[in-house]
mmCIF file of C-alpha atoms in Angstrom:
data_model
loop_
_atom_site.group_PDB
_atom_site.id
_atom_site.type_symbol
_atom_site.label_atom_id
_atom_site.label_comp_id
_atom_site.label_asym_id
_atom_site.label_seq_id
_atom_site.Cartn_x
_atom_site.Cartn_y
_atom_site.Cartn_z
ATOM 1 C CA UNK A 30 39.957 14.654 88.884
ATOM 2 C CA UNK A 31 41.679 15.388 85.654
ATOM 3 C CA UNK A 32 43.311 12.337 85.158
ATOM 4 C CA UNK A 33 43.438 11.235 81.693
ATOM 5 C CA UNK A 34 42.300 7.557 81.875
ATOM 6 C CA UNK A 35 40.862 6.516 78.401
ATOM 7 C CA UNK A 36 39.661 3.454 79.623
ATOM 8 C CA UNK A 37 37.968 4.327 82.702
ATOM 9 C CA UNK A 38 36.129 7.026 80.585
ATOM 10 C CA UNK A 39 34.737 4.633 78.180
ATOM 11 C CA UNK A 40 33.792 2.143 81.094
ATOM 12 C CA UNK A 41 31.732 5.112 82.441
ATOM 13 C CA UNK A 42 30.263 6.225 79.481
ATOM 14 C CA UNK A 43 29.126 2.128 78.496
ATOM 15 C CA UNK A 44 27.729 1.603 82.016
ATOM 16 C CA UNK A 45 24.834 4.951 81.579
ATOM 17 C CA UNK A 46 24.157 3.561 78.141
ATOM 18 C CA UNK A 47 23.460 0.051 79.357
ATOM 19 C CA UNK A 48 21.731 1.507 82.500
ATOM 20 C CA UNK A 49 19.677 3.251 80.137
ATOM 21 C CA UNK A 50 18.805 0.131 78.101
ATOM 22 C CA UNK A 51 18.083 -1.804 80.765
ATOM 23 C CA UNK A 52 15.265 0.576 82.154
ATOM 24 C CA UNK A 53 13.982 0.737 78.723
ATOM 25 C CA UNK A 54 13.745 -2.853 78.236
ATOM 26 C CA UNK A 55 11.972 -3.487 82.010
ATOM 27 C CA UNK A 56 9.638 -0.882 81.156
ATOM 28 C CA UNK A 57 8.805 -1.970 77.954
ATOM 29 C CA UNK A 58 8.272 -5.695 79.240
ATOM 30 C CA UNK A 59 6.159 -4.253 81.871
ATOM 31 C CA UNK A 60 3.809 -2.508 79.593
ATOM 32 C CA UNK A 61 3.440 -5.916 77.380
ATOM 33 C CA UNK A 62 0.196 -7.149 77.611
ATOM 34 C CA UNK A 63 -2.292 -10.340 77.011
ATOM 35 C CA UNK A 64 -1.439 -12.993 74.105
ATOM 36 C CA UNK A 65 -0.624 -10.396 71.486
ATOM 37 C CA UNK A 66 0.985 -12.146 68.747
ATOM 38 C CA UNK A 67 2.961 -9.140 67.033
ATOM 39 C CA UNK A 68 4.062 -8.698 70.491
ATOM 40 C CA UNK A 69 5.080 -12.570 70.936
ATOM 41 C CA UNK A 70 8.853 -12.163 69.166
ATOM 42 C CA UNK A 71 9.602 -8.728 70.647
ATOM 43 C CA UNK A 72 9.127 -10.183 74.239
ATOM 44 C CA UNK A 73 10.855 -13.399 74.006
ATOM 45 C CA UNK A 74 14.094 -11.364 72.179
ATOM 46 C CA UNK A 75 13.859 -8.892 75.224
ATOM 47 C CA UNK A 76 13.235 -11.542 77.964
ATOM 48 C CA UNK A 77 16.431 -12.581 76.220
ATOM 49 C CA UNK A 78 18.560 -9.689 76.467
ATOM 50 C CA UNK A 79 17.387 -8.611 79.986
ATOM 51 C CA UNK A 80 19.670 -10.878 81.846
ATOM 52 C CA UNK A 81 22.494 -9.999 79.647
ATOM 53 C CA UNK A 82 22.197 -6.049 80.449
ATOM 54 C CA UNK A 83 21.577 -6.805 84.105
ATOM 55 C CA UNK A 84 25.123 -8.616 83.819
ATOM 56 C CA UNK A 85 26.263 -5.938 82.453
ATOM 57 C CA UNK A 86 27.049 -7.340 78.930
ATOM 58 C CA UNK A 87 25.597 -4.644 76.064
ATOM 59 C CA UNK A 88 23.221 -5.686 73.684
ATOM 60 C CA UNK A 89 25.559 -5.835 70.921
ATOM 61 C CA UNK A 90 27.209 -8.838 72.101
ATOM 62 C CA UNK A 91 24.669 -10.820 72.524
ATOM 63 C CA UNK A 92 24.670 -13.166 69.573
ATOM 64 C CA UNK A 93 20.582 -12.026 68.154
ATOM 65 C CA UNK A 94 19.593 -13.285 65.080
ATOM 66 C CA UNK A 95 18.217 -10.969 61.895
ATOM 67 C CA UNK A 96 14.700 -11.953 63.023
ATOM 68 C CA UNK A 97 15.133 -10.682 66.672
ATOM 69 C CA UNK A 98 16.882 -7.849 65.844
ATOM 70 C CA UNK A 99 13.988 -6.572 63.606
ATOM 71 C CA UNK A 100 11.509 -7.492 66.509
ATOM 72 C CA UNK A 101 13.123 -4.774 68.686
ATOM 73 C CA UNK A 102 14.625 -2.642 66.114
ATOM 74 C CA UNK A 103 11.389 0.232 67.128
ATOM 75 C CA UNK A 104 13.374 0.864 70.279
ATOM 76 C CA UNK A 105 16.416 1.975 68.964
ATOM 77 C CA UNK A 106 18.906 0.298 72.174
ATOM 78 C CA UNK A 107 21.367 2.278 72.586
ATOM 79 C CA UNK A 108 24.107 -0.646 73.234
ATOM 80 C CA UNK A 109 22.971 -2.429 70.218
ATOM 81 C CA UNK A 110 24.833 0.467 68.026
ATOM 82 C CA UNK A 111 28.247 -0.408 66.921
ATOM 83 C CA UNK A 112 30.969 1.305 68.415
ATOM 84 C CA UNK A 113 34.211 3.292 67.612
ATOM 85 C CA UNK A 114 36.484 4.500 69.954
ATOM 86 C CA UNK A 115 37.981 7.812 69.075
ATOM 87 C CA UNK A 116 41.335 8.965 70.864
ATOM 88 C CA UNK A 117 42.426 12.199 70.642
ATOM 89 C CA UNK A 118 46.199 12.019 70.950
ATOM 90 C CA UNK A 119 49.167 14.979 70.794
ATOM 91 C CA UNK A 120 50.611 15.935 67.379
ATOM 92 C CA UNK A 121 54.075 15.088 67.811
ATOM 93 C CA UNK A 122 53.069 11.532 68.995
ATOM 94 C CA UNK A 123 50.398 11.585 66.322
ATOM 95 C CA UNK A 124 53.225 12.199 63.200
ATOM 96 C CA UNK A 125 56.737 11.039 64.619
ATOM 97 C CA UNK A 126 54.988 7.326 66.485
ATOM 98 C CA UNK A 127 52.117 6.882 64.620
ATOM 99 C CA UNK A 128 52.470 3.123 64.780
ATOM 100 C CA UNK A 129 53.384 2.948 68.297
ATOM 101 C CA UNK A 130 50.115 5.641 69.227
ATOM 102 C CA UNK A 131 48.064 3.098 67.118
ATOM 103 C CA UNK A 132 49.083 0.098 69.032
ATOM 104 C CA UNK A 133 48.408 1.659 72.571
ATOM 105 C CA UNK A 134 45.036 2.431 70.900
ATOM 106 C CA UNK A 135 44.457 -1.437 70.418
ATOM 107 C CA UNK A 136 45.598 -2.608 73.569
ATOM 108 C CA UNK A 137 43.198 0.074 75.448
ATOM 109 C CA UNK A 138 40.306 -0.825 73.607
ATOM 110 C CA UNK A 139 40.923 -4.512 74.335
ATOM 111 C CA UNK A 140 40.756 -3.845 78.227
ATOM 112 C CA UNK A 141 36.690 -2.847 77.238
ATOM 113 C CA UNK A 142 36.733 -6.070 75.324
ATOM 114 C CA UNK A 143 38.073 -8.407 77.488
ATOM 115 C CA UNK A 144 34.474 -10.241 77.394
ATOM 116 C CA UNK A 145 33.438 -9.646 73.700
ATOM 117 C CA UNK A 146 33.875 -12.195 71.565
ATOM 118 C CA UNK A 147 33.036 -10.472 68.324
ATOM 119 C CA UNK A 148 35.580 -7.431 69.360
ATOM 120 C CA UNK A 149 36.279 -6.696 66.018
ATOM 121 C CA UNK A 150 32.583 -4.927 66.165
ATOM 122 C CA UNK A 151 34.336 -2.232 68.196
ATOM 123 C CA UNK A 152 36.968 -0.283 66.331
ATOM 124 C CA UNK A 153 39.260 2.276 67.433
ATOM 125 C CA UNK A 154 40.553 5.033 65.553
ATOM 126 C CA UNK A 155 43.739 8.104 66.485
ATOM 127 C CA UNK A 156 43.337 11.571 65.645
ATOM 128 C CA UNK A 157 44.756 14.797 67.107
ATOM 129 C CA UNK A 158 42.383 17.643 66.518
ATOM 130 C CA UNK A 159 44.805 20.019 67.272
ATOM 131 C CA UNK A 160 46.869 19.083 64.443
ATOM 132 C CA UNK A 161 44.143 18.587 62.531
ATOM 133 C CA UNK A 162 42.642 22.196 63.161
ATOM 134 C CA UNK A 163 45.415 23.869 62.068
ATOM 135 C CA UNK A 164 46.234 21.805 58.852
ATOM 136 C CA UNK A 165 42.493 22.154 58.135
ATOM 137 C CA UNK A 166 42.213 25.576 55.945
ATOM 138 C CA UNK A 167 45.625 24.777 54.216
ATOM 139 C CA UNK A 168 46.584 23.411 50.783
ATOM 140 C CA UNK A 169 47.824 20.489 49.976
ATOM 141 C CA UNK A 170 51.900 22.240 49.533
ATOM 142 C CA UNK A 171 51.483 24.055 52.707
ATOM 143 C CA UNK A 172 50.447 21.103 54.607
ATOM 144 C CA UNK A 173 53.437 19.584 53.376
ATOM 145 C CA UNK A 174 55.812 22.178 54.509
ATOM 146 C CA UNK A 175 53.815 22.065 58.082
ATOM 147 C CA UNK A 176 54.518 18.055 58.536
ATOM 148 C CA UNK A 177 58.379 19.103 57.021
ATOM 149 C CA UNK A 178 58.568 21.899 59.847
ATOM 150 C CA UNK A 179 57.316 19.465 63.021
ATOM 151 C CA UNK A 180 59.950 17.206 61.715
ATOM 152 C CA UNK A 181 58.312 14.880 59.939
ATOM 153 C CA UNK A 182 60.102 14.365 56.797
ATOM 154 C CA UNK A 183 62.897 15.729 54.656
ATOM 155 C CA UNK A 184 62.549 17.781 51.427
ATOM 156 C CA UNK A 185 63.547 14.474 49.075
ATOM 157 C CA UNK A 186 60.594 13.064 47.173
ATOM 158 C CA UNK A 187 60.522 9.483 48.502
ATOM 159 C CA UNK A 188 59.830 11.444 52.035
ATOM 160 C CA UNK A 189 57.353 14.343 50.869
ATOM 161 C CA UNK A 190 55.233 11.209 48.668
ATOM 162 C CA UNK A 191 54.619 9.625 52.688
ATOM 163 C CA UNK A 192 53.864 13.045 53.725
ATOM 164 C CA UNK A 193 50.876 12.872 51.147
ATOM 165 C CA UNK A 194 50.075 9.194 52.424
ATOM 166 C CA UNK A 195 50.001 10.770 55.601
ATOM 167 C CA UNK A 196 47.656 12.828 55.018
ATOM 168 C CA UNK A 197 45.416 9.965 54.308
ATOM 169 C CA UNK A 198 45.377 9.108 57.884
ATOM 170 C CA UNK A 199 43.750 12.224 59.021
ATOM 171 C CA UNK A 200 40.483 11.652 60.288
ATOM 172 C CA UNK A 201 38.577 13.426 57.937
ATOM 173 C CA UNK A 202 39.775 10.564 55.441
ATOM 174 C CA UNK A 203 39.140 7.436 57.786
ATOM 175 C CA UNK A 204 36.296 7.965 59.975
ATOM 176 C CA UNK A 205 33.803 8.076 57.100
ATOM 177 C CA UNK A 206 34.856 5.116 55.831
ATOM 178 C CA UNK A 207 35.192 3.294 59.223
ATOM 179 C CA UNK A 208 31.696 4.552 60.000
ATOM 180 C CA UNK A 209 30.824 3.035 56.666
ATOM 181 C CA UNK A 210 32.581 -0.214 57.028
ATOM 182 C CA UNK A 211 30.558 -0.891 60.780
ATOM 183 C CA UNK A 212 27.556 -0.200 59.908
ATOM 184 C CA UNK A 213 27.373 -2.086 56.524
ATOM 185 C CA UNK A 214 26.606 0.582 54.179
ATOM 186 C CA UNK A 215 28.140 1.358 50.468
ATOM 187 C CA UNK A 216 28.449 4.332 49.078
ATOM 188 C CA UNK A 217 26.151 4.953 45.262
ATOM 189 C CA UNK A 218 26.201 8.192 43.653
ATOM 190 C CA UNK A 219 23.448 8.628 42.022
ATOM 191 C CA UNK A 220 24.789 10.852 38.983
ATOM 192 C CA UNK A 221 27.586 12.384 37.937
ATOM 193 C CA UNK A 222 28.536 15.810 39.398
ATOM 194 C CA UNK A 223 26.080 14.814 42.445
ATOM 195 C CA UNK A 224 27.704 16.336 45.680
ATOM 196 C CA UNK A 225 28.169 13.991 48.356
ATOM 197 C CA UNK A 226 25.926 15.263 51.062
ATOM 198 C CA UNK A 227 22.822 14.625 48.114
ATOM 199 C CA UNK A 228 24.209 11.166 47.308
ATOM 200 C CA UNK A 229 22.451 7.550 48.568
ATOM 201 C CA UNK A 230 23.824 5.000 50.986
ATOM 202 C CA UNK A 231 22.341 1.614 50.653
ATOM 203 C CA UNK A 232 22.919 -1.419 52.707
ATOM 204 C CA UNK A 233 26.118 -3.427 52.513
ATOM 205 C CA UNK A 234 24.586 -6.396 52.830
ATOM 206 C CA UNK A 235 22.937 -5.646 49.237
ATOM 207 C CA UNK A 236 26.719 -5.914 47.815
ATOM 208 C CA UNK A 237 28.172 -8.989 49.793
ATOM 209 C CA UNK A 238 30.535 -10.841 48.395
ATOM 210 C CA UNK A 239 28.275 -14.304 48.226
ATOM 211 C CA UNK A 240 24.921 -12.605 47.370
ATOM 212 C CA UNK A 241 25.583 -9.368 45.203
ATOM 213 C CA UNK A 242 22.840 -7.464 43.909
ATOM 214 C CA UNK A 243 22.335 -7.069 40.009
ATOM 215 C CA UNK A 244 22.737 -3.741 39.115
ATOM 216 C CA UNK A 245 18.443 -3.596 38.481
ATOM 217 C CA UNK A 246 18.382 -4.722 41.850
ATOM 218 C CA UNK A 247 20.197 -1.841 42.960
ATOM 219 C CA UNK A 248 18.826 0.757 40.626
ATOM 220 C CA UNK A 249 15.707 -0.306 42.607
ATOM 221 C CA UNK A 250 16.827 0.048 45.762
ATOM 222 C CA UNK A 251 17.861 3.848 44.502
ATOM 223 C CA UNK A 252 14.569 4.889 43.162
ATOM 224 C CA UNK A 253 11.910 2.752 41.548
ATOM 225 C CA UNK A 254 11.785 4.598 38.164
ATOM 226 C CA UNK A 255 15.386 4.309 37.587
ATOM 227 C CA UNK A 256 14.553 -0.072 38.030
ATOM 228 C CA UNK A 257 11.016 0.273 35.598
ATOM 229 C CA UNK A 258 13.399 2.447 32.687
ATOM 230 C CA UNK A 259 16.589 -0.042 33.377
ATOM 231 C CA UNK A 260 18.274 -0.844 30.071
ATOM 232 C CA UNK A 261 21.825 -1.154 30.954
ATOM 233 C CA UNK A 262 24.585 -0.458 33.262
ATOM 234 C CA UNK A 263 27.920 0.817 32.273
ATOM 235 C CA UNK A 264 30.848 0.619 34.654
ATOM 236 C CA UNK A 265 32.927 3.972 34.711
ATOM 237 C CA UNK A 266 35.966 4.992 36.835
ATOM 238 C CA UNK A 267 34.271 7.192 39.557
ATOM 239 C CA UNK A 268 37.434 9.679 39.370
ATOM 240 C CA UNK A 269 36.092 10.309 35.879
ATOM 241 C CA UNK A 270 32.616 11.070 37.049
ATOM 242 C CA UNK A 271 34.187 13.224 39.773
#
């Protein structure tokens, strides 16, 4: 109707993933068959979740353990995936009230978490693509003077050193690492010079902060000759790689 109701938009998109979920759990249930023991952890995680989805609760709030996730992991759920909420917002609101835009960003994700007591699973994130289109193709100076000319700052340096902080809020600076942060994953280049579409991602969990890996673990998690050769790591600045 051409309403713009974040909210309700989300709400609809949620409900076809869980619809789809459920289906795809009955159905698999449906084709389990006999005593099968591989089969035997799979079923009871699923005969688990089912009542959840039929509630309408997604799979990613219901509290499953390592072991259970694994037992299902083949069927890829779609409400099991962690979630960010993207807003698209105007560019004016987006430079002059960041904060404020931010804060209405909270509260509307909240309404979809009024349930979910592990909220901090979904994260929301602001951009405004039409700002961000036309700032895209320009140096770093001429970005400047485009945030100076929408009002944004002043030509003193304490004001044109936030425009560069600024420009660390544009999406093509935070998604990727909120994207990285939800799903667990660290970032290892594997050399210098490597470009980052050839370099490795490796689990998080590999680089907690009570169980870290060694650094042989981790050179064998990147490739198993680089653990068999291992003599020694050296730690290097990675601006002096790059």
């Amino acid at each position: 109707d051409g309403r713009v109701a974040p909210v309700e938009d989300a709400e609809v998109v949620n409900l076809e993933l869980l619809l789809a979920d459920l289906a795809h759990v009955e159905r698999r249930l449906e084709r389990m068959t006999g005593d099968d023991v591989r089969q035997q952890a799979e079923r009871v995680c699923l005969e688990r979740l089912l009542p959840e989805l039929q509630r309408g609760v997604p799979a990613r709030r219901v509290r499953l353990s390592a072991e259970e996730r694994l037992a299902i992991k083949s069927m890829g759920l779609l409400t099991l995936k962690p979630v960010i909420y993207v807003l698209n917002v105007d560019e004016v609101d987006f430079l002059l009230d960041h904060e404020r835009v931010l804060q209405e960003a909270d509260d509307l994700v909240s309404e979809l978490n009024v349930d979910n007591d592990d909220a901090a699973r979904d994260l929301v994130a602001v951009v405004s693509a039409k700002l961000e289109a036309e700032i895209s193709t320009m140096e770093d100076a001429a970005k400047l003077e485009y945030l100076q000319s929408m009002g944004m700052d002043d030509d003193d340096d304490d004001n044109a050193a936030n425009s560069l902080a600024f420009l660390e809020k544009l999406s093509y600076q935070t998604l990727p690492r909120m994207v990285q942060e939800l799903l667990d994953l660290m970032l290892v280049y594997t050399g210098p010079g490597v470009p980052p579409e050839r370099s490795r991602t490796t689990k998080a969990y590999l680089a907690s902060a009570t169980t870290p890996p060694t650094m042989l673990e981790l050179a064998g998690r990147l490739h198993g000759d680089i653990r068999k050769g291992f003599i020694r790591a050296e730690v290097i600045p990675a601006t002096n790689l790059l």
